[in-house]
Coordinates of C-alpha atoms and ligand atoms in Angstrom, one line a residue:
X5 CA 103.9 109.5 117.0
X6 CA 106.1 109.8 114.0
X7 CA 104.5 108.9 110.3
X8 CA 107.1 107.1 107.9
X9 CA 104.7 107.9 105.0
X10 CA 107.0 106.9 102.9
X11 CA 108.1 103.8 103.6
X12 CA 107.0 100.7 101.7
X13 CA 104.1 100.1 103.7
X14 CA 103.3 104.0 105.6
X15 CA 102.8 103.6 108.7
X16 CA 102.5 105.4 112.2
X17 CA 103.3 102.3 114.0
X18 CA 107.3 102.1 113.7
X19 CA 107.0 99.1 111.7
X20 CA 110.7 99.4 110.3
X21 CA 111.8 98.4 114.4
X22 CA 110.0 95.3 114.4
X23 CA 111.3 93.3 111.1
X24 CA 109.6 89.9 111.1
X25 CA 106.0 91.8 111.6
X26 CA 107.1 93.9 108.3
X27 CA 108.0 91.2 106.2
X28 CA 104.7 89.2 106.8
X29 CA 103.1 92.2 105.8
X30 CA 105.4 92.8 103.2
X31 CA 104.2 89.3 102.3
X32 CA 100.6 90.1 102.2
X33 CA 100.8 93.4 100.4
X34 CA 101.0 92.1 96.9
X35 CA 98.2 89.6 97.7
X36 CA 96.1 92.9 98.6
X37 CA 97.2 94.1 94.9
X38 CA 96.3 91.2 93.2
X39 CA 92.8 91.2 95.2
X40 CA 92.2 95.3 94.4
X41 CA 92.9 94.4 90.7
X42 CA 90.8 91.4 90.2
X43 CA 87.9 92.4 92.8
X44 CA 88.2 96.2 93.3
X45 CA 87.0 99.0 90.8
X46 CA 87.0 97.4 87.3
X47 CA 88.7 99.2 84.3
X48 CA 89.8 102.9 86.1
X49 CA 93.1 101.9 87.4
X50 CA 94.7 103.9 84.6
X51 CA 92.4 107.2 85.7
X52 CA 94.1 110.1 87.9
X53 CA 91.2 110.7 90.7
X54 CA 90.9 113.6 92.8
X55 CA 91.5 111.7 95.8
X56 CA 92.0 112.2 100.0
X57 CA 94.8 110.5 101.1
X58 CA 96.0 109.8 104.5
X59 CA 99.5 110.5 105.4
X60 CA 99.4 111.1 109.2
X61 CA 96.5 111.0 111.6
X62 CA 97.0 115.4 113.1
X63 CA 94.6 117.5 111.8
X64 CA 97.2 118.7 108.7
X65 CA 97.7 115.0 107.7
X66 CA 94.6 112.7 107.7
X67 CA 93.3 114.5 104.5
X68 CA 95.7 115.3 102.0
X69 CA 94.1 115.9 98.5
X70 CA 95.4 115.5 95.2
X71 CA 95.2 113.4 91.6
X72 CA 95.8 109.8 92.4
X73 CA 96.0 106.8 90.1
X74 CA 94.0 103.9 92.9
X75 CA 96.6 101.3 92.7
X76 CA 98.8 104.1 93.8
X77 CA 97.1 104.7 96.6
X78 CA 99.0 104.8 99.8
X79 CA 97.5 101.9 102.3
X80 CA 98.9 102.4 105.5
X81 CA 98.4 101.2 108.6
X82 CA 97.6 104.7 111.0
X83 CA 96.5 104.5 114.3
X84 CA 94.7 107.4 116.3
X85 CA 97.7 108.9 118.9
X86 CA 97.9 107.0 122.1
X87 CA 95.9 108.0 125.6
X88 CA 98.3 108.5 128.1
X89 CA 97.1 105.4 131.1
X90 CA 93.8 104.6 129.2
X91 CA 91.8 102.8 131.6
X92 CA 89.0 100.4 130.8
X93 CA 85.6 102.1 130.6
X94 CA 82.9 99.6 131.4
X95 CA 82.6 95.9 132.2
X96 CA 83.9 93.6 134.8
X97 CA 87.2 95.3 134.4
X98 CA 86.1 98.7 135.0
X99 CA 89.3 101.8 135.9
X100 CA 91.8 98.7 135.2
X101 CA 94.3 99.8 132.5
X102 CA 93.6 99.3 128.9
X103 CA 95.8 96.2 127.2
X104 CA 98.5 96.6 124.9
X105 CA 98.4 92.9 124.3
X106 CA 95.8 90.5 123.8
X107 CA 94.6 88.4 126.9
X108 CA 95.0 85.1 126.4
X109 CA 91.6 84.4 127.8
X110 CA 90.1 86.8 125.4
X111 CA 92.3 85.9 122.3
X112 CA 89.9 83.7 120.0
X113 CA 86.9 86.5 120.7
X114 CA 88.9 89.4 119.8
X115 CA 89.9 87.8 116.8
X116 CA 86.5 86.9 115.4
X117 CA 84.9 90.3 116.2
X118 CA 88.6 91.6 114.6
X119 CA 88.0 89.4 111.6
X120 CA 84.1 90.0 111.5
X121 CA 84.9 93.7 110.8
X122 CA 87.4 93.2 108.6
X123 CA 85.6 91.2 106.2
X124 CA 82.6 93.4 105.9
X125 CA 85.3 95.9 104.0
X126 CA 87.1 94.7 100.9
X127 CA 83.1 93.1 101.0
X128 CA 81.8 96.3 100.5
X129 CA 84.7 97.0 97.7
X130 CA 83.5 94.1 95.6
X131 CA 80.1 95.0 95.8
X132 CA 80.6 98.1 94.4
X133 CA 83.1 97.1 91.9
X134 CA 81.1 97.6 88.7
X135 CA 79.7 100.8 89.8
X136 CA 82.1 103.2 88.2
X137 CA 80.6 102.5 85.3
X138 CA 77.2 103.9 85.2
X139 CA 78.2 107.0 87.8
X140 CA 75.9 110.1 87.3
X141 CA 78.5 112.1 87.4
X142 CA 82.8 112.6 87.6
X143 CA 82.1 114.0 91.2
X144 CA 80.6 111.2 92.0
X145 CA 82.9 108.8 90.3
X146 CA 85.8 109.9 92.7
X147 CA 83.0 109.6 95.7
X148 CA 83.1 106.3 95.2
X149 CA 86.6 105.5 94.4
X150 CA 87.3 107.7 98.2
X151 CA 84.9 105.4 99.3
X152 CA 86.6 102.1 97.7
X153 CA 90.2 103.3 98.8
X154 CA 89.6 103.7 102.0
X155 CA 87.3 100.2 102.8
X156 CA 90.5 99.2 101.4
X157 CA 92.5 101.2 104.0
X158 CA 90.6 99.9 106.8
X159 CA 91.3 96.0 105.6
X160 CA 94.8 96.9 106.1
X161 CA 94.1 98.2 109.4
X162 CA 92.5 95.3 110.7
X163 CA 95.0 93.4 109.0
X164 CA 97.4 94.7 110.8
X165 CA 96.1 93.9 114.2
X166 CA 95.5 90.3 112.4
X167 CA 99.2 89.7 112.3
X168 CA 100.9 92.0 114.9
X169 CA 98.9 90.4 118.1
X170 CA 97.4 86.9 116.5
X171 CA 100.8 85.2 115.2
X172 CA 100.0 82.6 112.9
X173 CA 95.9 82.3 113.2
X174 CA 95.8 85.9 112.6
X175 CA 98.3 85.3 109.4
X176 CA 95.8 82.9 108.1
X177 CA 92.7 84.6 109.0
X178 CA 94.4 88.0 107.0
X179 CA 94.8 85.2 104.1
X180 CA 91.4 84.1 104.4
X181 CA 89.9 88.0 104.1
X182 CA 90.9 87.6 100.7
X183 CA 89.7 84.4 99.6
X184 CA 86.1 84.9 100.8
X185 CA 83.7 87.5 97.9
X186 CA 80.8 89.0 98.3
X187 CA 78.2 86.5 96.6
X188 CA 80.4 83.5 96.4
X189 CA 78.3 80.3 96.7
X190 CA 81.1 78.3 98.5
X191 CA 82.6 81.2 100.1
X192 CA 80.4 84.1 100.9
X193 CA 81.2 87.2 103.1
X194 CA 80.5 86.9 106.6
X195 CA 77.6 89.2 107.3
X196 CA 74.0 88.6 105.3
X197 CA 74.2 92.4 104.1
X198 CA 77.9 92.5 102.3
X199 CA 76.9 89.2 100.0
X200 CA 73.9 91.7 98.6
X201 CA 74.8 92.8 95.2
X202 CA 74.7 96.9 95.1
X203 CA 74.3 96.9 91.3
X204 CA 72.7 100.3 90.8
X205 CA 73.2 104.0 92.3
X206 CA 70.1 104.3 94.4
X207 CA 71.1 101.0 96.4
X208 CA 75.5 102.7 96.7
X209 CA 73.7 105.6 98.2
X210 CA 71.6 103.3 100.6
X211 CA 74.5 101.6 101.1
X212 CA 76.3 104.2 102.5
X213 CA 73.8 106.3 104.6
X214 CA 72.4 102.6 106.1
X215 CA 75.2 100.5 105.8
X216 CA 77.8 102.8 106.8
X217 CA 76.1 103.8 109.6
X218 CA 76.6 100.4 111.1
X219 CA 79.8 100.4 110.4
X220 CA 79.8 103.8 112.5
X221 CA 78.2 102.3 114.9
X222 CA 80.2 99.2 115.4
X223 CA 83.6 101.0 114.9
X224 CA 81.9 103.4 118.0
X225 CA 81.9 100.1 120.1
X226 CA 85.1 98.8 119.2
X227 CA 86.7 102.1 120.2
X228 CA 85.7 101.7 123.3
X229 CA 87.3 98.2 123.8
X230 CA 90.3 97.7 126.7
X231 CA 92.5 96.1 123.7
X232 CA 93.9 99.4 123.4
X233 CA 95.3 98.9 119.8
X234 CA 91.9 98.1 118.1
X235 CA 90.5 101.0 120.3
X236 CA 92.8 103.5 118.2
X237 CA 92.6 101.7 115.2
X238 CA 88.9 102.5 115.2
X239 CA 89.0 106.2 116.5
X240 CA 91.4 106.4 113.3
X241 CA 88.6 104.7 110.8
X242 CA 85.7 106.6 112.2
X243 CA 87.1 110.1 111.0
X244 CA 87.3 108.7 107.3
X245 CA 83.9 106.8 107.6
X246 CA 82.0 110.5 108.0
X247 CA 82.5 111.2 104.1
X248 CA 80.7 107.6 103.3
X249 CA 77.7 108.5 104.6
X250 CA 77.9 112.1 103.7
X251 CA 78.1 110.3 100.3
X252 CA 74.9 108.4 101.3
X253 CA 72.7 111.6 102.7
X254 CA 73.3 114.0 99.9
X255 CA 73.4 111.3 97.4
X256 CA 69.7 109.9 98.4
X257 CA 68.9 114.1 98.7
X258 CA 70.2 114.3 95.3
X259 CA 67.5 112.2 94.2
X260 CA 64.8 113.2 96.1
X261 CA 65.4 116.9 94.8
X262 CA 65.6 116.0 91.3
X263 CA 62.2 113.7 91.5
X264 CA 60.8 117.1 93.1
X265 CA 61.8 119.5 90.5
X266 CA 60.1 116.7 88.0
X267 CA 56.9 116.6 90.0
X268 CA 56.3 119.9 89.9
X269 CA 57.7 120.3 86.2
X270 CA 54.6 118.0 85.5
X271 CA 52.3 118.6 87.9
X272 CA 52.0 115.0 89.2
X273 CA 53.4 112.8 91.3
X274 CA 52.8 110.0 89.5
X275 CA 55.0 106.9 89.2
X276 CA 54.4 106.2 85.6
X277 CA 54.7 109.7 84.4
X278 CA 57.7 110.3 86.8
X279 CA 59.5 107.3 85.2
X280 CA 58.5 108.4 81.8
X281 CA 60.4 111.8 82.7
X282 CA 63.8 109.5 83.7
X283 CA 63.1 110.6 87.4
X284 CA 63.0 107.9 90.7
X285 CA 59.2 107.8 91.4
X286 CA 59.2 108.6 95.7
X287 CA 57.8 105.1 96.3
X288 CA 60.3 103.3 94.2
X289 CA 63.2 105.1 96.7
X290 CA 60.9 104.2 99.6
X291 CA 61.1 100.7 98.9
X292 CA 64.6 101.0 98.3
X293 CA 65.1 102.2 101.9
X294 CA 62.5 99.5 103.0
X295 CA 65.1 97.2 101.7
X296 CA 68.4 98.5 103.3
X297 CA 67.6 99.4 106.5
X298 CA 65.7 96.1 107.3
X299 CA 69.0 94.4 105.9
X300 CA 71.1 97.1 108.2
X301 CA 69.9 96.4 111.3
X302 CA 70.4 92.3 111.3
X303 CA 74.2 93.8 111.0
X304 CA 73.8 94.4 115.4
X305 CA 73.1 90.9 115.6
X306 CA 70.2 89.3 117.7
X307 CA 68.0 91.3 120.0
X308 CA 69.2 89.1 123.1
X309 CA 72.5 88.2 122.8
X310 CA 75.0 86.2 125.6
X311 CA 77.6 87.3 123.2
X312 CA 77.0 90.5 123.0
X313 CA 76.6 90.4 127.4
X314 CA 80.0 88.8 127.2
X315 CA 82.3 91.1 125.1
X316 CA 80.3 94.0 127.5
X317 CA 81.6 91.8 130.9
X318 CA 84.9 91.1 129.6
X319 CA 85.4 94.4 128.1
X320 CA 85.7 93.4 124.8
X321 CA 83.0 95.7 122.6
X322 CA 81.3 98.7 124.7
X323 CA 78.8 101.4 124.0
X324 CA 79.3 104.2 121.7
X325 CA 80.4 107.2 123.5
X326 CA 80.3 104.8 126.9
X327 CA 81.2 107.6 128.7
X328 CA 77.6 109.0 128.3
X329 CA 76.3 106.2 130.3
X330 CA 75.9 106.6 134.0
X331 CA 76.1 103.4 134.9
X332 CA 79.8 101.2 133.3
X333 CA 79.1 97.9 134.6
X334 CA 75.5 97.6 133.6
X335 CA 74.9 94.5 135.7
X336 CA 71.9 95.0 137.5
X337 CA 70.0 96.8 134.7
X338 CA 67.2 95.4 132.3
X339 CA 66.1 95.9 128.7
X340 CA 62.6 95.9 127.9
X341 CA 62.1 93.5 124.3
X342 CA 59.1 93.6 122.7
X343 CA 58.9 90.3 121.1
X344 CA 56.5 88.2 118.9
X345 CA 53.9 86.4 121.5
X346 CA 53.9 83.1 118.7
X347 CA 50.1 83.8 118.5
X348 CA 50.5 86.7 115.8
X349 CA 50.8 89.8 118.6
X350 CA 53.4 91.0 120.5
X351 CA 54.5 90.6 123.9
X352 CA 57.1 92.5 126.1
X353 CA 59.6 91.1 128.2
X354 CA 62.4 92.1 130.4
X355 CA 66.4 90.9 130.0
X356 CA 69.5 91.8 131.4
X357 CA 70.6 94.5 130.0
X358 CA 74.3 93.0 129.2
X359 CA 72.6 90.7 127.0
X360 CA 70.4 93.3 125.0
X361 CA 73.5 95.0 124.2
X362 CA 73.2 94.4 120.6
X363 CA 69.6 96.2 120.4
X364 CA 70.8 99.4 122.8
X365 CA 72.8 99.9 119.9
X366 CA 70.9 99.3 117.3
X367 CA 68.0 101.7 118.7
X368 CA 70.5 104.3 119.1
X369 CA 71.9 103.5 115.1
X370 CA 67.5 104.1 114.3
X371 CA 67.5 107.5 115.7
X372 CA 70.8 108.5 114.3
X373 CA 68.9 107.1 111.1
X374 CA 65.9 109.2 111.6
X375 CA 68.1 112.6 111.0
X376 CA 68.6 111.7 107.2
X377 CA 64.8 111.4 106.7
X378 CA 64.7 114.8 108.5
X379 CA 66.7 116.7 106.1
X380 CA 65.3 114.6 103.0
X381 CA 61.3 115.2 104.4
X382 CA 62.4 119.2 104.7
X383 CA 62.7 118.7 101.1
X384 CA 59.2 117.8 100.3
X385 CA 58.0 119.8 103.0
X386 CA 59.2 123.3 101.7
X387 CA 58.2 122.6 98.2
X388 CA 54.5 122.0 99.7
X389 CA 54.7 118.4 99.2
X390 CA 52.5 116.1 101.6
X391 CA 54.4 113.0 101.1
X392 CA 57.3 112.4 103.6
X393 CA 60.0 109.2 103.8
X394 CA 60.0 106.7 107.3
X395 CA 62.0 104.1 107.8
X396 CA 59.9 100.9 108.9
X397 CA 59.4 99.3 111.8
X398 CA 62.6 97.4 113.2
X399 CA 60.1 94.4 113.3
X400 CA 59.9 94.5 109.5
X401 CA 61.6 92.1 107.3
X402 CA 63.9 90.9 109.7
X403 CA 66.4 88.0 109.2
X404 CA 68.3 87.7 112.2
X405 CA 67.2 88.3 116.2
X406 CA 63.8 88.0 117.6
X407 CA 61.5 89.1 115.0
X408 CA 63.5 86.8 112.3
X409 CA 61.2 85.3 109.1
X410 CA 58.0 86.6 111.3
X411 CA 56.2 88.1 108.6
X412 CA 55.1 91.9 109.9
X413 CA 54.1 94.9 107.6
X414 CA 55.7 98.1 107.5
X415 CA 54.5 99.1 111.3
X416 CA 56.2 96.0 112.3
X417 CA 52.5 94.4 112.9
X418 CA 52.7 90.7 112.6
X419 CA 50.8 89.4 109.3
X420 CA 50.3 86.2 107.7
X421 CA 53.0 84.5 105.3
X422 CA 50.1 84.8 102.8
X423 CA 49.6 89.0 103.2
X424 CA 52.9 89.2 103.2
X425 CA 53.8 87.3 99.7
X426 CA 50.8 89.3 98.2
X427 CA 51.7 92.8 99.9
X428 CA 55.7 92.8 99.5
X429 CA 55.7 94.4 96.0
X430 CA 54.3 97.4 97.8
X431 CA 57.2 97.6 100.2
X432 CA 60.3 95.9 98.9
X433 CA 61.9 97.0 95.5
X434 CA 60.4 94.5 92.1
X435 CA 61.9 93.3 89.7
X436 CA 60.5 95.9 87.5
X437 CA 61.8 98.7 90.1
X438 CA 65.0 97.2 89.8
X439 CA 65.0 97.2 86.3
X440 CA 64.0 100.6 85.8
X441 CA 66.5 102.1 88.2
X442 CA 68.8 100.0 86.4
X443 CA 67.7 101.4 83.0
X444 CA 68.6 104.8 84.0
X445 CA 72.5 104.0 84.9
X446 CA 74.1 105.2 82.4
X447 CA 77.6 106.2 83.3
X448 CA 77.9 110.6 82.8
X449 CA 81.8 111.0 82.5
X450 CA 81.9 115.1 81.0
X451 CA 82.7 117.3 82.9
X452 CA 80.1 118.8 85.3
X453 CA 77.5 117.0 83.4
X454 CA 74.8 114.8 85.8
X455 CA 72.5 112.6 85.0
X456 CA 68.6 113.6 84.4
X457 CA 67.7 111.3 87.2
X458 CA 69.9 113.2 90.0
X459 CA 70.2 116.7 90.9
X460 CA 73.7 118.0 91.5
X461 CA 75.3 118.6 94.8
X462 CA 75.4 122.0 96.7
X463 CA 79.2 122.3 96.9
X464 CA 82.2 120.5 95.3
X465 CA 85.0 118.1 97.6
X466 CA 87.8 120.3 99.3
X467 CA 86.6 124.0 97.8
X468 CA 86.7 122.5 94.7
X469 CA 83.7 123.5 92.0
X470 CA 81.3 121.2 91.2
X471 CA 82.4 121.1 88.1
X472 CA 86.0 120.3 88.7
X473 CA 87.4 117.4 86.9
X474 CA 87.7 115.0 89.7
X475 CA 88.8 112.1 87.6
X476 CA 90.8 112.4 84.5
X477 CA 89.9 109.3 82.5
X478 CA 92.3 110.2 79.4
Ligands
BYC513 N1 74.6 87.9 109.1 O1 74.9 86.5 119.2 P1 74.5 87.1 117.9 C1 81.1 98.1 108.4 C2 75.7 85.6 113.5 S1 79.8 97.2 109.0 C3 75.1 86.7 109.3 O2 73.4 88.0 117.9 P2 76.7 88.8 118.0 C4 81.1 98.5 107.0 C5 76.8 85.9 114.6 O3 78.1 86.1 113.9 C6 80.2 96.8 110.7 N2 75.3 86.2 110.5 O4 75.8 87.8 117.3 C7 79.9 99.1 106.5 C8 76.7 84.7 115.5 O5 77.4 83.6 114.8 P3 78.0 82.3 115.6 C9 80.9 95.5 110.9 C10 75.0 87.0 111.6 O6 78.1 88.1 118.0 C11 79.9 99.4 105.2 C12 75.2 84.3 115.5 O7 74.7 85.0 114.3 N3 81.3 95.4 112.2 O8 82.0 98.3 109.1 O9 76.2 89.4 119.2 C13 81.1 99.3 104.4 C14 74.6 84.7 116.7 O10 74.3 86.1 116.7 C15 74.5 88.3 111.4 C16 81.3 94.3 112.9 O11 80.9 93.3 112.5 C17 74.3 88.7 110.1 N4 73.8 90.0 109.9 O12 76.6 90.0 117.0 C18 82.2 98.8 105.0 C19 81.8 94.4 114.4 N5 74.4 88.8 112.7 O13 78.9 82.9 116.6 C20 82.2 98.4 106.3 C21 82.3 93.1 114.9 C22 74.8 87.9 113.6 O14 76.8 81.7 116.3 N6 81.2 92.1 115.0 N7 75.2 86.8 112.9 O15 78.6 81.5 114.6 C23 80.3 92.0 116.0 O16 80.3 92.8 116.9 C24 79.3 90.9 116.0 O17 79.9 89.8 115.3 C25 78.0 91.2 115.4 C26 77.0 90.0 115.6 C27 77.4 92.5 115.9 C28 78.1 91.3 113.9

């Protein structure tokens, strides 16, 4: 399909043939502007960054490098290329062909899950809006801005479903995306996750290797949907979603190398004396983990779901990578739960499998999880550390599903309120954590200089060096 890059909204959707879709969007463009300027990245508008742009979705176009000031960044609507007769891949609907319209039946659930995922984006933008600040380094600066640009990119993209198949309620809704902020008392962000204020680097870099993965996760499922034009619009996403949690994995790496090379420089692995050196003590980047992933997984929703079973029925959301599944329809399956027995234990119990959707997915999102802590463990394994990182029980600190305000400890054994108010300081970041980490931000802006708290990467973006100038702030 043909790219008109350079039109005033590029596209790959031939939005020039249908005129009253172009001038609502047209319409909502500078609305996005004014939203980027007074939410997105404060104060480096005027800075040229080494940015990946988008121009087409073939392997030549989707990553196109070069300086970029960010309000000059090209938004664009880009959908992955058609699938000649896509049929439906699971649910009641099974081998029928994919829709290239909205059912009316389905209309008002496909919005919400379309506006769900929308918000969690410029959310994620807003979050991270100081951040630029205090970056450890100029290769890290741009990380984030890629990151930024595109959550931006993928607001459009959702927008655009918003108004091309939802007339006026999508129009509104696309309104509403930017009147609702991350942290607003009157008008928070949907999700619990994307109204939790990412004010430091450790928590970006959780962010993005926990919170991204969701989003990998979730886009995976709406790929698979029968409304064909949200199924390409989030095969497209998922190809620039890879670098975020790239950014993530090497950035909590980063850290755990650097707090290595400090152990050993002192001989100790103690907190104190690690902090003393600048570095992130291990159990201060455990607890920040503790922390994220517990917040992650409430983003799959609860355990037992009759929403979930119904966008799986009607065909709505799917599996990722359905076609790895055996079995499409999934109606005569069941799910073992282990849930809390209300007498402090656990108890196990069998549901349809439609309706533990939400939890098939989130225990395949824990063992993609798992394959970070691999790589970071290896670390302190082959400097002949004993310590290793774990995520926590998916019991633990739960705030949404089965297992929601039951108080458990890190193996996801239920504990009283009481041992868990008196133990949470020894699994979920303090306020003096907090404020350490934060006393450490201190933004690094020459060029391939890092900050003493981080080690720097293996490799540079794109061939680059590491100490290319990836933003030029004068
Ligand atoms: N916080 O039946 P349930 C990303 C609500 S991240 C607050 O279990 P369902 C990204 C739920 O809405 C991916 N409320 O829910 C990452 C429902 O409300 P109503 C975003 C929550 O529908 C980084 C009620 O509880 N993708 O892309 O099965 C940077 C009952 O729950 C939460 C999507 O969201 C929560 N955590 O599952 C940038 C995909 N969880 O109807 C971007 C689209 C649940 O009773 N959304 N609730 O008022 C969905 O598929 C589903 O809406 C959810 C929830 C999986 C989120």
């Amino acid at each position: 399909m043909e790219s008109n890059y350079h039109d005033r909204i590029p596209n790959n959707v031939d939005l020039g043939s249908n005129r009253t879709l172009q001038r609502a969007l047209e319409h909502w463009q500078p609305e996005f502007l004014n939203w980027w300027h007074g939410l997105g990245p404060s104060d480096f508008n005027a800075a040229e960054v080494y940015l990946r742009t988008a121009i087409s979705v073939d392997t030549k176009g989707w990553a196109t490098f070069g300086y970029v000031k960010m309000p000059d960044y090209r938004w664009g609507i880009f959908l992955a290329e058609p699938e000649t007769d896509r049929k439906i891949g699971f649910g009641d609907n099974f081998g029928q062909a994919a829709w290239q319209q909205v059912p009316g039946e389905h209309r008002s659930t496909l919005r919400r899950l379309i506006v769900t995922q929308g918000d969690t984006e410029p959310a994620s933008v807003e979050q991270q809006r100081l951040l630029g600040h205090t970056a450890p380094s100029l290769y890290d600066l741009r990380n984030l801005f890629q990151v930024n640009v595109e959550e931006g990119r993928h607001l459009w993209a959702m927008v655009y479903l918003l108004h091309a198949y939802f007339g006026r309620d999508g129009r509104e809704e696309a309104e509403e995306l930017l009147e609702r902020h991350s942290g607003d008392a009157d008008k928070p962000r949907i999700l619990s996750t994307f109204n939790e204020p990412i004010s430091d680097w450790l928590s970006f870099y959780m962010f993005t290797y926990f919170t991204d993965r969701d989003g990998k996760f979730q886009l995976k499922s709406l790929a698979e949907s029968s409304f064909d034009p949200l199924s390409r619009t989030c095969r497209f996403m998922l190809t620039e979603e890879a670098h975020h949690m790239f950014v993530g994995d090497t950035g909590i790496g980063r850290v755990i190398k650097r707090t290595i090379e400090v152990m050993k420089e002192f001989g100790t692995d103690d907190p104190v004396a690690m902090r003393k050196a600048g570095a992130i003590d291990l159990p201060t980047i455990q607890r920040y983990l503790n922390f994220w992933f517990s917040s992650s997984l409430d983003l799959f929703g609860g355990d037992s779901s009759s929403n979930a079973a119904s966008y799986f029925a009607n065909g709505l959301k799917g599996r990722p990578d359905e076609e790895r599944y055996e079995d499409h329809l999934a109606a005569e399956q069941a799910h073992t739960l282990e849930l809390p027995d209300g007498k402090g234990g656990v108890r196990s119990e069998q549901i349809p499998m439609r309706n533990a959707m939400n939890e098939v997915v989130r225990e395949s999102y824990v063992r993609d999880c798992e394959k970070g802590l691999g790589r970071w463990n290896k670390l302190l394994e082959d400097s002949g550390y004993p310590q290793r990182m774990f995520l926590p029980s998916p019991r633990f600190r739960r705030t949404v599903g089965s297992w929601a305000n039951i108080p458990t400890d890190l193996n996801g054994k239920p504990i009283s309120a009481e041992e868990f108010a008196a133990r949470q300081t020894e699994w979920l970041p303090t306020e003096g954590d907090r404020a350490y980490v934060r006393s450490l931000m201190k933004g690094v802006f020459e060029r391939g200089k890092m900050a003493g708290w981080i080690a720097p990467p293996e490799r540079g973006i794109n061939t680059k060096p590491i100490d290319f100038e990836y933003v030029l702030l004068h």
